[in-house]
PDB file of C-alpha atoms in Angstrom:
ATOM      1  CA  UNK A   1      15.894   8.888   4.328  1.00 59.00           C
ATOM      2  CA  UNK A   2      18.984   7.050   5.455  1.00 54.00           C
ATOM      3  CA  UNK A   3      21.787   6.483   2.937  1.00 55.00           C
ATOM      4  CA  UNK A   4      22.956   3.216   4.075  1.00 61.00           C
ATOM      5  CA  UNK A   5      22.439   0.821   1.013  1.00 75.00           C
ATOM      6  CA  UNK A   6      20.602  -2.853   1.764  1.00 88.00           C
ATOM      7  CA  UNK A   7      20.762  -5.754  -0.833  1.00 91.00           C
ATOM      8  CA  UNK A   8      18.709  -6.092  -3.566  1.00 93.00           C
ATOM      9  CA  UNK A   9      14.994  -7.871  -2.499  1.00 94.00           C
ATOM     10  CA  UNK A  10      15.250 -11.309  -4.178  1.00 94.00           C
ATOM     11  CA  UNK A  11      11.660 -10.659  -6.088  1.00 94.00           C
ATOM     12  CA  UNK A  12      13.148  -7.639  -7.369  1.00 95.00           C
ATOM     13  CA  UNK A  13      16.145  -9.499  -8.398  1.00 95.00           C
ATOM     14  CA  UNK A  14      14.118 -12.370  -9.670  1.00 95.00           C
ATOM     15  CA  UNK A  15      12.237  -9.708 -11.891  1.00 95.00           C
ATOM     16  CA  UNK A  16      14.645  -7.380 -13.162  1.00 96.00           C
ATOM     17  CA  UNK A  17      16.865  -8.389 -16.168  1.00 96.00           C
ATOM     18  CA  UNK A  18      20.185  -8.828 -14.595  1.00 94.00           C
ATOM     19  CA  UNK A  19      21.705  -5.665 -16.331  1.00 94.00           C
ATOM     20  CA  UNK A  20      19.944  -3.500 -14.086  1.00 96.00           C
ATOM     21  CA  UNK A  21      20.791  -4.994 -10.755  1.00 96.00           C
ATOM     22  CA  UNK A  22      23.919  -2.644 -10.477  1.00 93.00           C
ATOM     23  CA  UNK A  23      21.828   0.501 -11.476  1.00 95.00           C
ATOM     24  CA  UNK A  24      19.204  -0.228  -8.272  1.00 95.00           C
ATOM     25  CA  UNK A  25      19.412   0.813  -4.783  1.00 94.00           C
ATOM     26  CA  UNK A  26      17.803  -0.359  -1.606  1.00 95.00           C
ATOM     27  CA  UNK A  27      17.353   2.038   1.113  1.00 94.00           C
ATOM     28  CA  UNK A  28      16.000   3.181   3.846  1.00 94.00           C
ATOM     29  CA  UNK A  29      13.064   5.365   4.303  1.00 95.00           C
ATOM     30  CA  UNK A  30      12.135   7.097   8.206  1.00 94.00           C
ATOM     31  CA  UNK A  31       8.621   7.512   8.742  1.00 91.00           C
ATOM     32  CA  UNK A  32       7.699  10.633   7.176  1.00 92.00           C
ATOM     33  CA  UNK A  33       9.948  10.588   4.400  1.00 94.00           C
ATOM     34  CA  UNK A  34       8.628  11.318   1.124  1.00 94.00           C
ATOM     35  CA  UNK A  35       9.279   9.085  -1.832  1.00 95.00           C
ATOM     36  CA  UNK A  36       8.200  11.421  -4.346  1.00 94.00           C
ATOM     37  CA  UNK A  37       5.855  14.512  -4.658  1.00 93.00           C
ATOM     38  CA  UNK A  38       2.892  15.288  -7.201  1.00 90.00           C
ATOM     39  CA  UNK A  39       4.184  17.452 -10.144  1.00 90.00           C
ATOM     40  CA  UNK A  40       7.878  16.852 -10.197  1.00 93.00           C
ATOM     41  CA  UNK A  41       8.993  14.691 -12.820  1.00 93.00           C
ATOM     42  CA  UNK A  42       9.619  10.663 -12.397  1.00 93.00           C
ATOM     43  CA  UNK A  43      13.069   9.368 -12.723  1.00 92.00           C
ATOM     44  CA  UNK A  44      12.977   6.045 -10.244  1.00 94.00           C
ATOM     45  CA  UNK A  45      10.295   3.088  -9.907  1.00 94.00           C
ATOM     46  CA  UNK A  46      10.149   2.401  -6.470  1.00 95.00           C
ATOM     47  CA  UNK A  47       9.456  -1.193  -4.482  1.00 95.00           C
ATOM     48  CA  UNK A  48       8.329  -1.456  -0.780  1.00 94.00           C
ATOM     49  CA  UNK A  49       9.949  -4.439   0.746  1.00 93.00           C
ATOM     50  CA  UNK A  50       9.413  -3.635   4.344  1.00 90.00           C
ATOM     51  CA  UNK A  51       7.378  -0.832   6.213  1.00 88.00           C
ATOM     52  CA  UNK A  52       4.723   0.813   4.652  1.00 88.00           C
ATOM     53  CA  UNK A  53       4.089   3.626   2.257  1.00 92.00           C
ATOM     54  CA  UNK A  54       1.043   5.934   0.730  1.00 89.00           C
ATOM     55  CA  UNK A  55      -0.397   7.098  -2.190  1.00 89.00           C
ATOM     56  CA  UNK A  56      -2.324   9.980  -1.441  1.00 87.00           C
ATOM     57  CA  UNK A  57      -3.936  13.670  -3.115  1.00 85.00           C
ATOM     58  CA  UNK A  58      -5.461  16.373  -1.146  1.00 77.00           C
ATOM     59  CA  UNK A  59      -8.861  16.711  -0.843  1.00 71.00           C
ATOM     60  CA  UNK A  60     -10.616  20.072  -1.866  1.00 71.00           C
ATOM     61  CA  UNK A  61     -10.153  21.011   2.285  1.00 73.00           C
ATOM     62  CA  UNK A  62      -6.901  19.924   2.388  1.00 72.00           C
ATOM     63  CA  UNK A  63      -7.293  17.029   3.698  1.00 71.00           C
ATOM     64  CA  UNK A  64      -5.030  13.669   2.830  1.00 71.00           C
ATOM     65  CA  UNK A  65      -6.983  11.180   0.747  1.00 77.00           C
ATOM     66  CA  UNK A  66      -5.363   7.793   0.679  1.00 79.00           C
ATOM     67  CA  UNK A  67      -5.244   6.590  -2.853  1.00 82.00           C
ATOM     68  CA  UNK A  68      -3.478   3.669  -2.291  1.00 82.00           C
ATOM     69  CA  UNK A  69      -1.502   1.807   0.452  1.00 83.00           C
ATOM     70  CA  UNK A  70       1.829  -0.451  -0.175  1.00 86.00           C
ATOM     71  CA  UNK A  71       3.538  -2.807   2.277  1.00 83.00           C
ATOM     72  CA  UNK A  72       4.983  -5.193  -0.065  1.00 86.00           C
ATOM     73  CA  UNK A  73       4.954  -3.811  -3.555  1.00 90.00           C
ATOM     74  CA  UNK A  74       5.564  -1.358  -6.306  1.00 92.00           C
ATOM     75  CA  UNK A  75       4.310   2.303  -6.093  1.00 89.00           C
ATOM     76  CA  UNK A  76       4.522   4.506  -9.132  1.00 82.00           C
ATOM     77  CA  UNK A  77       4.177   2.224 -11.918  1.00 84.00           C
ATOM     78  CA  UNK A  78       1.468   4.959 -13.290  1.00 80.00           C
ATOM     79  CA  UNK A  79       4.274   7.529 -13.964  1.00 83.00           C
ATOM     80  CA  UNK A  80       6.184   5.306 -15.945  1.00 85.00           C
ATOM     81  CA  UNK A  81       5.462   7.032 -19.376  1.00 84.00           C
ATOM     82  CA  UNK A  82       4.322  10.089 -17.342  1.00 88.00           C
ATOM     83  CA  UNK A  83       6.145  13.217 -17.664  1.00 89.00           C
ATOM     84  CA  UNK A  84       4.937  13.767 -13.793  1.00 91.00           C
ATOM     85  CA  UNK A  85       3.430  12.649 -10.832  1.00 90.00           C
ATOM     86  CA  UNK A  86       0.196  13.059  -9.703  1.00 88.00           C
ATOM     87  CA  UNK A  87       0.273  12.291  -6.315  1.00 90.00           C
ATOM     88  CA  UNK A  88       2.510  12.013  -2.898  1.00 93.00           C
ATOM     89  CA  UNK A  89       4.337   8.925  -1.839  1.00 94.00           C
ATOM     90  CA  UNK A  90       4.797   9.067   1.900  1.00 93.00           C
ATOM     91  CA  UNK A  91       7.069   6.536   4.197  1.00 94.00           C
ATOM     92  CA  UNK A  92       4.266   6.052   7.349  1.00 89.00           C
ATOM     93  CA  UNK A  93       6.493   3.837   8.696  1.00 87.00           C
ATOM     94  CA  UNK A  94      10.358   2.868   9.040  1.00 91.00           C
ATOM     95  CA  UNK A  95      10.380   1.537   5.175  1.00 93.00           C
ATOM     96  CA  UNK A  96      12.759  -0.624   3.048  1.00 95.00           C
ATOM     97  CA  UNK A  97      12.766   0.803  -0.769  1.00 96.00           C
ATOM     98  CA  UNK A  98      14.276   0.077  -3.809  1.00 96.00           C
ATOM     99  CA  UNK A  99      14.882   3.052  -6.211  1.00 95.00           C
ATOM    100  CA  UNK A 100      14.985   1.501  -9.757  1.00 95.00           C
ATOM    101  CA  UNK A 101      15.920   4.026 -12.599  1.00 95.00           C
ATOM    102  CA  UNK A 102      13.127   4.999 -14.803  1.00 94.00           C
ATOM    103  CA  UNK A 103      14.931   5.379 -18.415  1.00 94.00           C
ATOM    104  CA  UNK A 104      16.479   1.768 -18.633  1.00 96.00           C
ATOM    105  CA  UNK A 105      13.421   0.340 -16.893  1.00 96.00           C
ATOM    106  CA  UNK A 106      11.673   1.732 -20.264  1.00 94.00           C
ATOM    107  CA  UNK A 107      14.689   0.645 -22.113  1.00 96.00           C
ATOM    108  CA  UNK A 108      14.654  -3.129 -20.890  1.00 96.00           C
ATOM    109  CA  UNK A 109      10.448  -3.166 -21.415  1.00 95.00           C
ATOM    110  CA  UNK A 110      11.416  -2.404 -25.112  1.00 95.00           C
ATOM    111  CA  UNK A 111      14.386  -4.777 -25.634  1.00 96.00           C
ATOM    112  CA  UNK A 112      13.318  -7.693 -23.479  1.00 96.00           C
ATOM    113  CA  UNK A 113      10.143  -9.558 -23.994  1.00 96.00           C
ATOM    114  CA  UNK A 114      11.153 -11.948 -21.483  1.00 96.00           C
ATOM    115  CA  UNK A 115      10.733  -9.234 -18.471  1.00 96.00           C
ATOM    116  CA  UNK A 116       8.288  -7.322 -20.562  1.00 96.00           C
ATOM    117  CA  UNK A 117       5.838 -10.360 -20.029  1.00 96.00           C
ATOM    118  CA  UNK A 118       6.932 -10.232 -16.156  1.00 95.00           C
ATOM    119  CA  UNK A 119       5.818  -6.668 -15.928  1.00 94.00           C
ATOM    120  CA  UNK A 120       2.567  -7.613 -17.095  1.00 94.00           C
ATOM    121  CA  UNK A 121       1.937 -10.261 -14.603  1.00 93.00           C
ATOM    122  CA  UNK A 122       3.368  -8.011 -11.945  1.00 90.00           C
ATOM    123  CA  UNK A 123       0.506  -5.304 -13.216  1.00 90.00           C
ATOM    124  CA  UNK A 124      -1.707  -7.871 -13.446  1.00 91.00           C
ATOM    125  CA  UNK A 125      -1.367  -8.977  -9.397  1.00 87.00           C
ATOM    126  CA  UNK A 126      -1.904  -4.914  -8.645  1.00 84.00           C
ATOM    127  CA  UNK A 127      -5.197  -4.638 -10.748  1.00 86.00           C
ATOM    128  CA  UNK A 128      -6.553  -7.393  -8.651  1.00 86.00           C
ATOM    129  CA  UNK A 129      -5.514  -5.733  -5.521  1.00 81.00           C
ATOM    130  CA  UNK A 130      -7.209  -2.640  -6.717  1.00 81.00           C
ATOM    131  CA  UNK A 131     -10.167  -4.529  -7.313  1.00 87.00           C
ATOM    132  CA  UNK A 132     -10.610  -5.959  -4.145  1.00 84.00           C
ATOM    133  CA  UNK A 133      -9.843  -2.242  -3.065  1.00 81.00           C
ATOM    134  CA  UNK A 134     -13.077  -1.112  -4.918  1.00 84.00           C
ATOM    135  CA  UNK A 135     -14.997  -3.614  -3.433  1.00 87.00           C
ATOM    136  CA  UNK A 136     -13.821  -2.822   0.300  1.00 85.00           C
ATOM    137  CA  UNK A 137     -14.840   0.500  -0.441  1.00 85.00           C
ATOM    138  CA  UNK A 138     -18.841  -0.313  -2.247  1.00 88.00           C
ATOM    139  CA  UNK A 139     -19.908  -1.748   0.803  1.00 89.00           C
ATOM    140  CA  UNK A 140     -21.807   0.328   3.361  1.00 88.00           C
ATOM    141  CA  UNK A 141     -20.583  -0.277   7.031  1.00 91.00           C
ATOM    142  CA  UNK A 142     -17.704   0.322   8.941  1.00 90.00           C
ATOM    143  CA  UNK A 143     -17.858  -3.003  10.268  1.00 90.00           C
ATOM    144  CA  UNK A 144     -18.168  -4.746   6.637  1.00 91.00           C
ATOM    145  CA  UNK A 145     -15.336  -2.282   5.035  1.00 91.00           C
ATOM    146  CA  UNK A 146     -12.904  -3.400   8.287  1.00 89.00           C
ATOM    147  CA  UNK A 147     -13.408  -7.088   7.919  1.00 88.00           C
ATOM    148  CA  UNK A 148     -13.043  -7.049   4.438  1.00 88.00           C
ATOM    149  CA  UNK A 149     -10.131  -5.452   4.585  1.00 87.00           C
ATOM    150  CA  UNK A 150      -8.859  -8.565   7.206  1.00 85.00           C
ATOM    151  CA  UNK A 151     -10.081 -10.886   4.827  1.00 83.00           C
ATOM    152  CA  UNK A 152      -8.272  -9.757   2.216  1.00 81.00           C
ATOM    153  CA  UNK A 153      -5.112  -8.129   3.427  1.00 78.00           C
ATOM    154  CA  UNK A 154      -4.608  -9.901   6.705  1.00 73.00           C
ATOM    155  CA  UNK A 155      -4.176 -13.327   6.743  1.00 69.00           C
ATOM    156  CA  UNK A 156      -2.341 -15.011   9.598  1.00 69.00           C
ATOM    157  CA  UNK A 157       0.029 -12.220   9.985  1.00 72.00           C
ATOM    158  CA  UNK A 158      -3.019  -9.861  10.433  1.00 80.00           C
ATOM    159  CA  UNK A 159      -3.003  -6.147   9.135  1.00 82.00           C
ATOM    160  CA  UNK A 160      -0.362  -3.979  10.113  1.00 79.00           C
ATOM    161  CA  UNK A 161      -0.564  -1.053  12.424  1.00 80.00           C
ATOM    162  CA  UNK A 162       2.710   0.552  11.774  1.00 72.00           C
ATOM    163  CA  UNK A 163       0.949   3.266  10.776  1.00 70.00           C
ATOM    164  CA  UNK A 164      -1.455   3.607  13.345  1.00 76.00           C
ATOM    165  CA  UNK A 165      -5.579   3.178  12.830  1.00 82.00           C
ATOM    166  CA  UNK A 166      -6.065   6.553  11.373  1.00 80.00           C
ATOM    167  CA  UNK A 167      -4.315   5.109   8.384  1.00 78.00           C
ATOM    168  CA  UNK A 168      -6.423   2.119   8.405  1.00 83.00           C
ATOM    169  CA  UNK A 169      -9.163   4.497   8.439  1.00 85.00           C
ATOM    170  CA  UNK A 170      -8.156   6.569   5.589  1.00 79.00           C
ATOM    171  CA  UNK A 171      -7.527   3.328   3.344  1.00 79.00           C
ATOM    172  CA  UNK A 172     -11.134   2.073   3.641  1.00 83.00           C
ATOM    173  CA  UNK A 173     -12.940   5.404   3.798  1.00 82.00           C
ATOM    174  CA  UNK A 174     -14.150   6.213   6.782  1.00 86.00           C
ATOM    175  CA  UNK A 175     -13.410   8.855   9.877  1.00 85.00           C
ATOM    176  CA  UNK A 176     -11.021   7.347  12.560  1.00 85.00           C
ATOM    177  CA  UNK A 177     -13.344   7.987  15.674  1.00 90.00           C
ATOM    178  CA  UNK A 178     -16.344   5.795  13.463  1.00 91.00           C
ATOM    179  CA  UNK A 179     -13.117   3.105  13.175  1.00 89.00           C
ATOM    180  CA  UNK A 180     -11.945   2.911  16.568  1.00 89.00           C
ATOM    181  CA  UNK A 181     -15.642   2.262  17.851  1.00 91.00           C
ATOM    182  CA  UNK A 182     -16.123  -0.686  15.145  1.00 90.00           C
ATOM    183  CA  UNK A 183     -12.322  -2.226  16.512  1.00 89.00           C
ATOM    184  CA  UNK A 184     -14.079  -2.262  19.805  1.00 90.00           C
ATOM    185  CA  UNK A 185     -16.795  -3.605  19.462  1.00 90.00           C
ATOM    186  CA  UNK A 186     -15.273  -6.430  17.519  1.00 88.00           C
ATOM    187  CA  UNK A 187     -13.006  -6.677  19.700  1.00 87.00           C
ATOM    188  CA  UNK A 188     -15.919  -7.481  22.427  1.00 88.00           C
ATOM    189  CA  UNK A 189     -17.779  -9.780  20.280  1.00 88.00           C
ATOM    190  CA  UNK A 190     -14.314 -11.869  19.345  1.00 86.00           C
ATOM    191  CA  UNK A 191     -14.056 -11.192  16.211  1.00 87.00           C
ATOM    192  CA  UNK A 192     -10.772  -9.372  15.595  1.00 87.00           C
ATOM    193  CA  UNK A 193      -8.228  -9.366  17.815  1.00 85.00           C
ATOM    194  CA  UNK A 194      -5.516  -6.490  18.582  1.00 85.00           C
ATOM    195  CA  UNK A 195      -1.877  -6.392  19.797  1.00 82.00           C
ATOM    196  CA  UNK A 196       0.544  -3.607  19.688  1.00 78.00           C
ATOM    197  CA  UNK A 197       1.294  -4.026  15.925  1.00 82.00           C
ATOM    198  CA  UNK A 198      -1.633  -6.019  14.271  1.00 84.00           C
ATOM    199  CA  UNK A 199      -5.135  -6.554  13.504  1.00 86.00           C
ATOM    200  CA  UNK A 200      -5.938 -10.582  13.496  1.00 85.00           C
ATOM    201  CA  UNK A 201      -9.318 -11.820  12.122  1.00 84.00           C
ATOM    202  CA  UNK A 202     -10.103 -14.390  14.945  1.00 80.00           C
ATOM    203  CA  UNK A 203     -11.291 -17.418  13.072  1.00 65.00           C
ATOM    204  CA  UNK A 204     -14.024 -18.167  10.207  1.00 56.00           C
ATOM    205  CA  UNK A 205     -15.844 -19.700  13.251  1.00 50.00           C
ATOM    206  CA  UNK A 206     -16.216 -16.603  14.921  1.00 46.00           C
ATOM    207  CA  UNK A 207     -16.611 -14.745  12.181  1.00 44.00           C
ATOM    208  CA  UNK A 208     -19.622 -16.224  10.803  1.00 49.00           C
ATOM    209  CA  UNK A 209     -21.321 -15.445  14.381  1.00 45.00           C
ATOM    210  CA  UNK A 210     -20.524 -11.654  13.784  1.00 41.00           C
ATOM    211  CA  UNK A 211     -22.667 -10.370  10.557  1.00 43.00           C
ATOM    212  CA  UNK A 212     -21.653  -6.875   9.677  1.00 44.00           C
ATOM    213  CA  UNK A 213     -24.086  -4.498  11.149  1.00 42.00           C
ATOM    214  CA  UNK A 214     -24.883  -0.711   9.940  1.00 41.00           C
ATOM    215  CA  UNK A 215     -22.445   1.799  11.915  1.00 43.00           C
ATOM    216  CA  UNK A 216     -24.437   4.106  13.605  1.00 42.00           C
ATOM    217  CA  UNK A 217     -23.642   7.684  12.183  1.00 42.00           C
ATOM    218  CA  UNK A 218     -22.174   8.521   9.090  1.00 46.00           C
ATOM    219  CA  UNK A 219     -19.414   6.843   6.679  1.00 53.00           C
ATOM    220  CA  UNK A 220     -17.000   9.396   5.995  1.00 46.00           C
ATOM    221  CA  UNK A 221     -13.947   9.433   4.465  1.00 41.00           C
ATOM    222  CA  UNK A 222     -12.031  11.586   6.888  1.00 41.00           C
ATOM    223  CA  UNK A 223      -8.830  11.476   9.747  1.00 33.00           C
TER     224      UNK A 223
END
């Protein structure tokens, strides 16, 4: 983590009573860092304003299950009346975060109905995220999960690949070999398109002439 302090985000400014603007800090994260580790105990609520960062446990061989995936956004809000945390929060790329204190977040939910009703929109916008996450992860191809996610995530900026495929992989459940075969084939039928540091969902045009098809081989969650 660098210590070199950045301004406040404006949508963190815009959502944080003005008391605790002086109590935040903005820095940055190198790819790799960790945010915060499962079992010690929460003292910061952190935003992502740039870059990219991970949720993610250990499966039962050790190996990293992606609970969630933040580009623009807060992670953490679960350990806010937690006495610890339950999971890792990784930088996987060059990230932008702001550190907001834990105790007079609490303090400012309890004295200020104003931002209290703020919060709860802000939750609000993440349990519709998490839904669409859900649904991503119900349907049965590669090919459906990966378009999904382009539908939903992309836009005309497209999906970033800061963190390389594998992470891509991870977030919608499936090995990274099974995912690099579905971006090529897509690829050759025009449906996605790939640069250096994006996936782009071509057009609805093109889309509609490329149904999902079953992946052959197995959908596995996996790196």
């Amino acid at each position: 983590m660098k210590r070199d302090f950045l301004p406040l985000p404006p949508e963190v400014e815009m959502l944080l009573p003005g008391r605790l603007h002086a109590l935040c800090e903005t820095v940055r994260y190198t790819k790799g860092s960790m945010l915060f580790e499962v079992g010690k105990r929460p003292t910061s609520m952190f935003y992502v304003s740039a870059g990219e960062v991970t949720l993610q446990r250990h499966g039962v061989e050790g190996e990293p299950v992606i609970l969630l995936r933040t580009r623009h956004g807060f992670v953490g809000e679960a350990s806010l009346q937690s006495d610890r945390y339950h999971c890792d929060a990784t930088a996987v790329a060059d990230s932008e975060v702001t550190r907001i204190p834990l105790r007079e977040l609490l303090d400012a939910l309890k004295t200020d109905p104003m931002f209290a009703l703020r919060w709860i929109s802000t939750l609000n916008r993440e349990v519709r995220r998490l839904r669409l996450q859900c649904e991503r992860l119900s349907l049965n191809t590669v090919e459906a999960r990966l378009v999904r996610l382009l539908e939903t995530d992309g836009g005309a900026a497209g999906v970033p690949l800061s963190a390389g495929l594998k992470s891509i992989a991870r977030e919608i459940g499936v090995t990274h070999e099974a995912l690099y075969r579905c971006v090529a084939r897509l690829e050759k039928r025009s449906v996605l398109r790939r640069d250096a540091e994006h996936l782009f969902l071509i057009s609805d045009g093109q889309r509609g002439q490329a149904s999902p098809v079953a992946e052959p081989g197995r959908l596995a969650s996996g790196t």
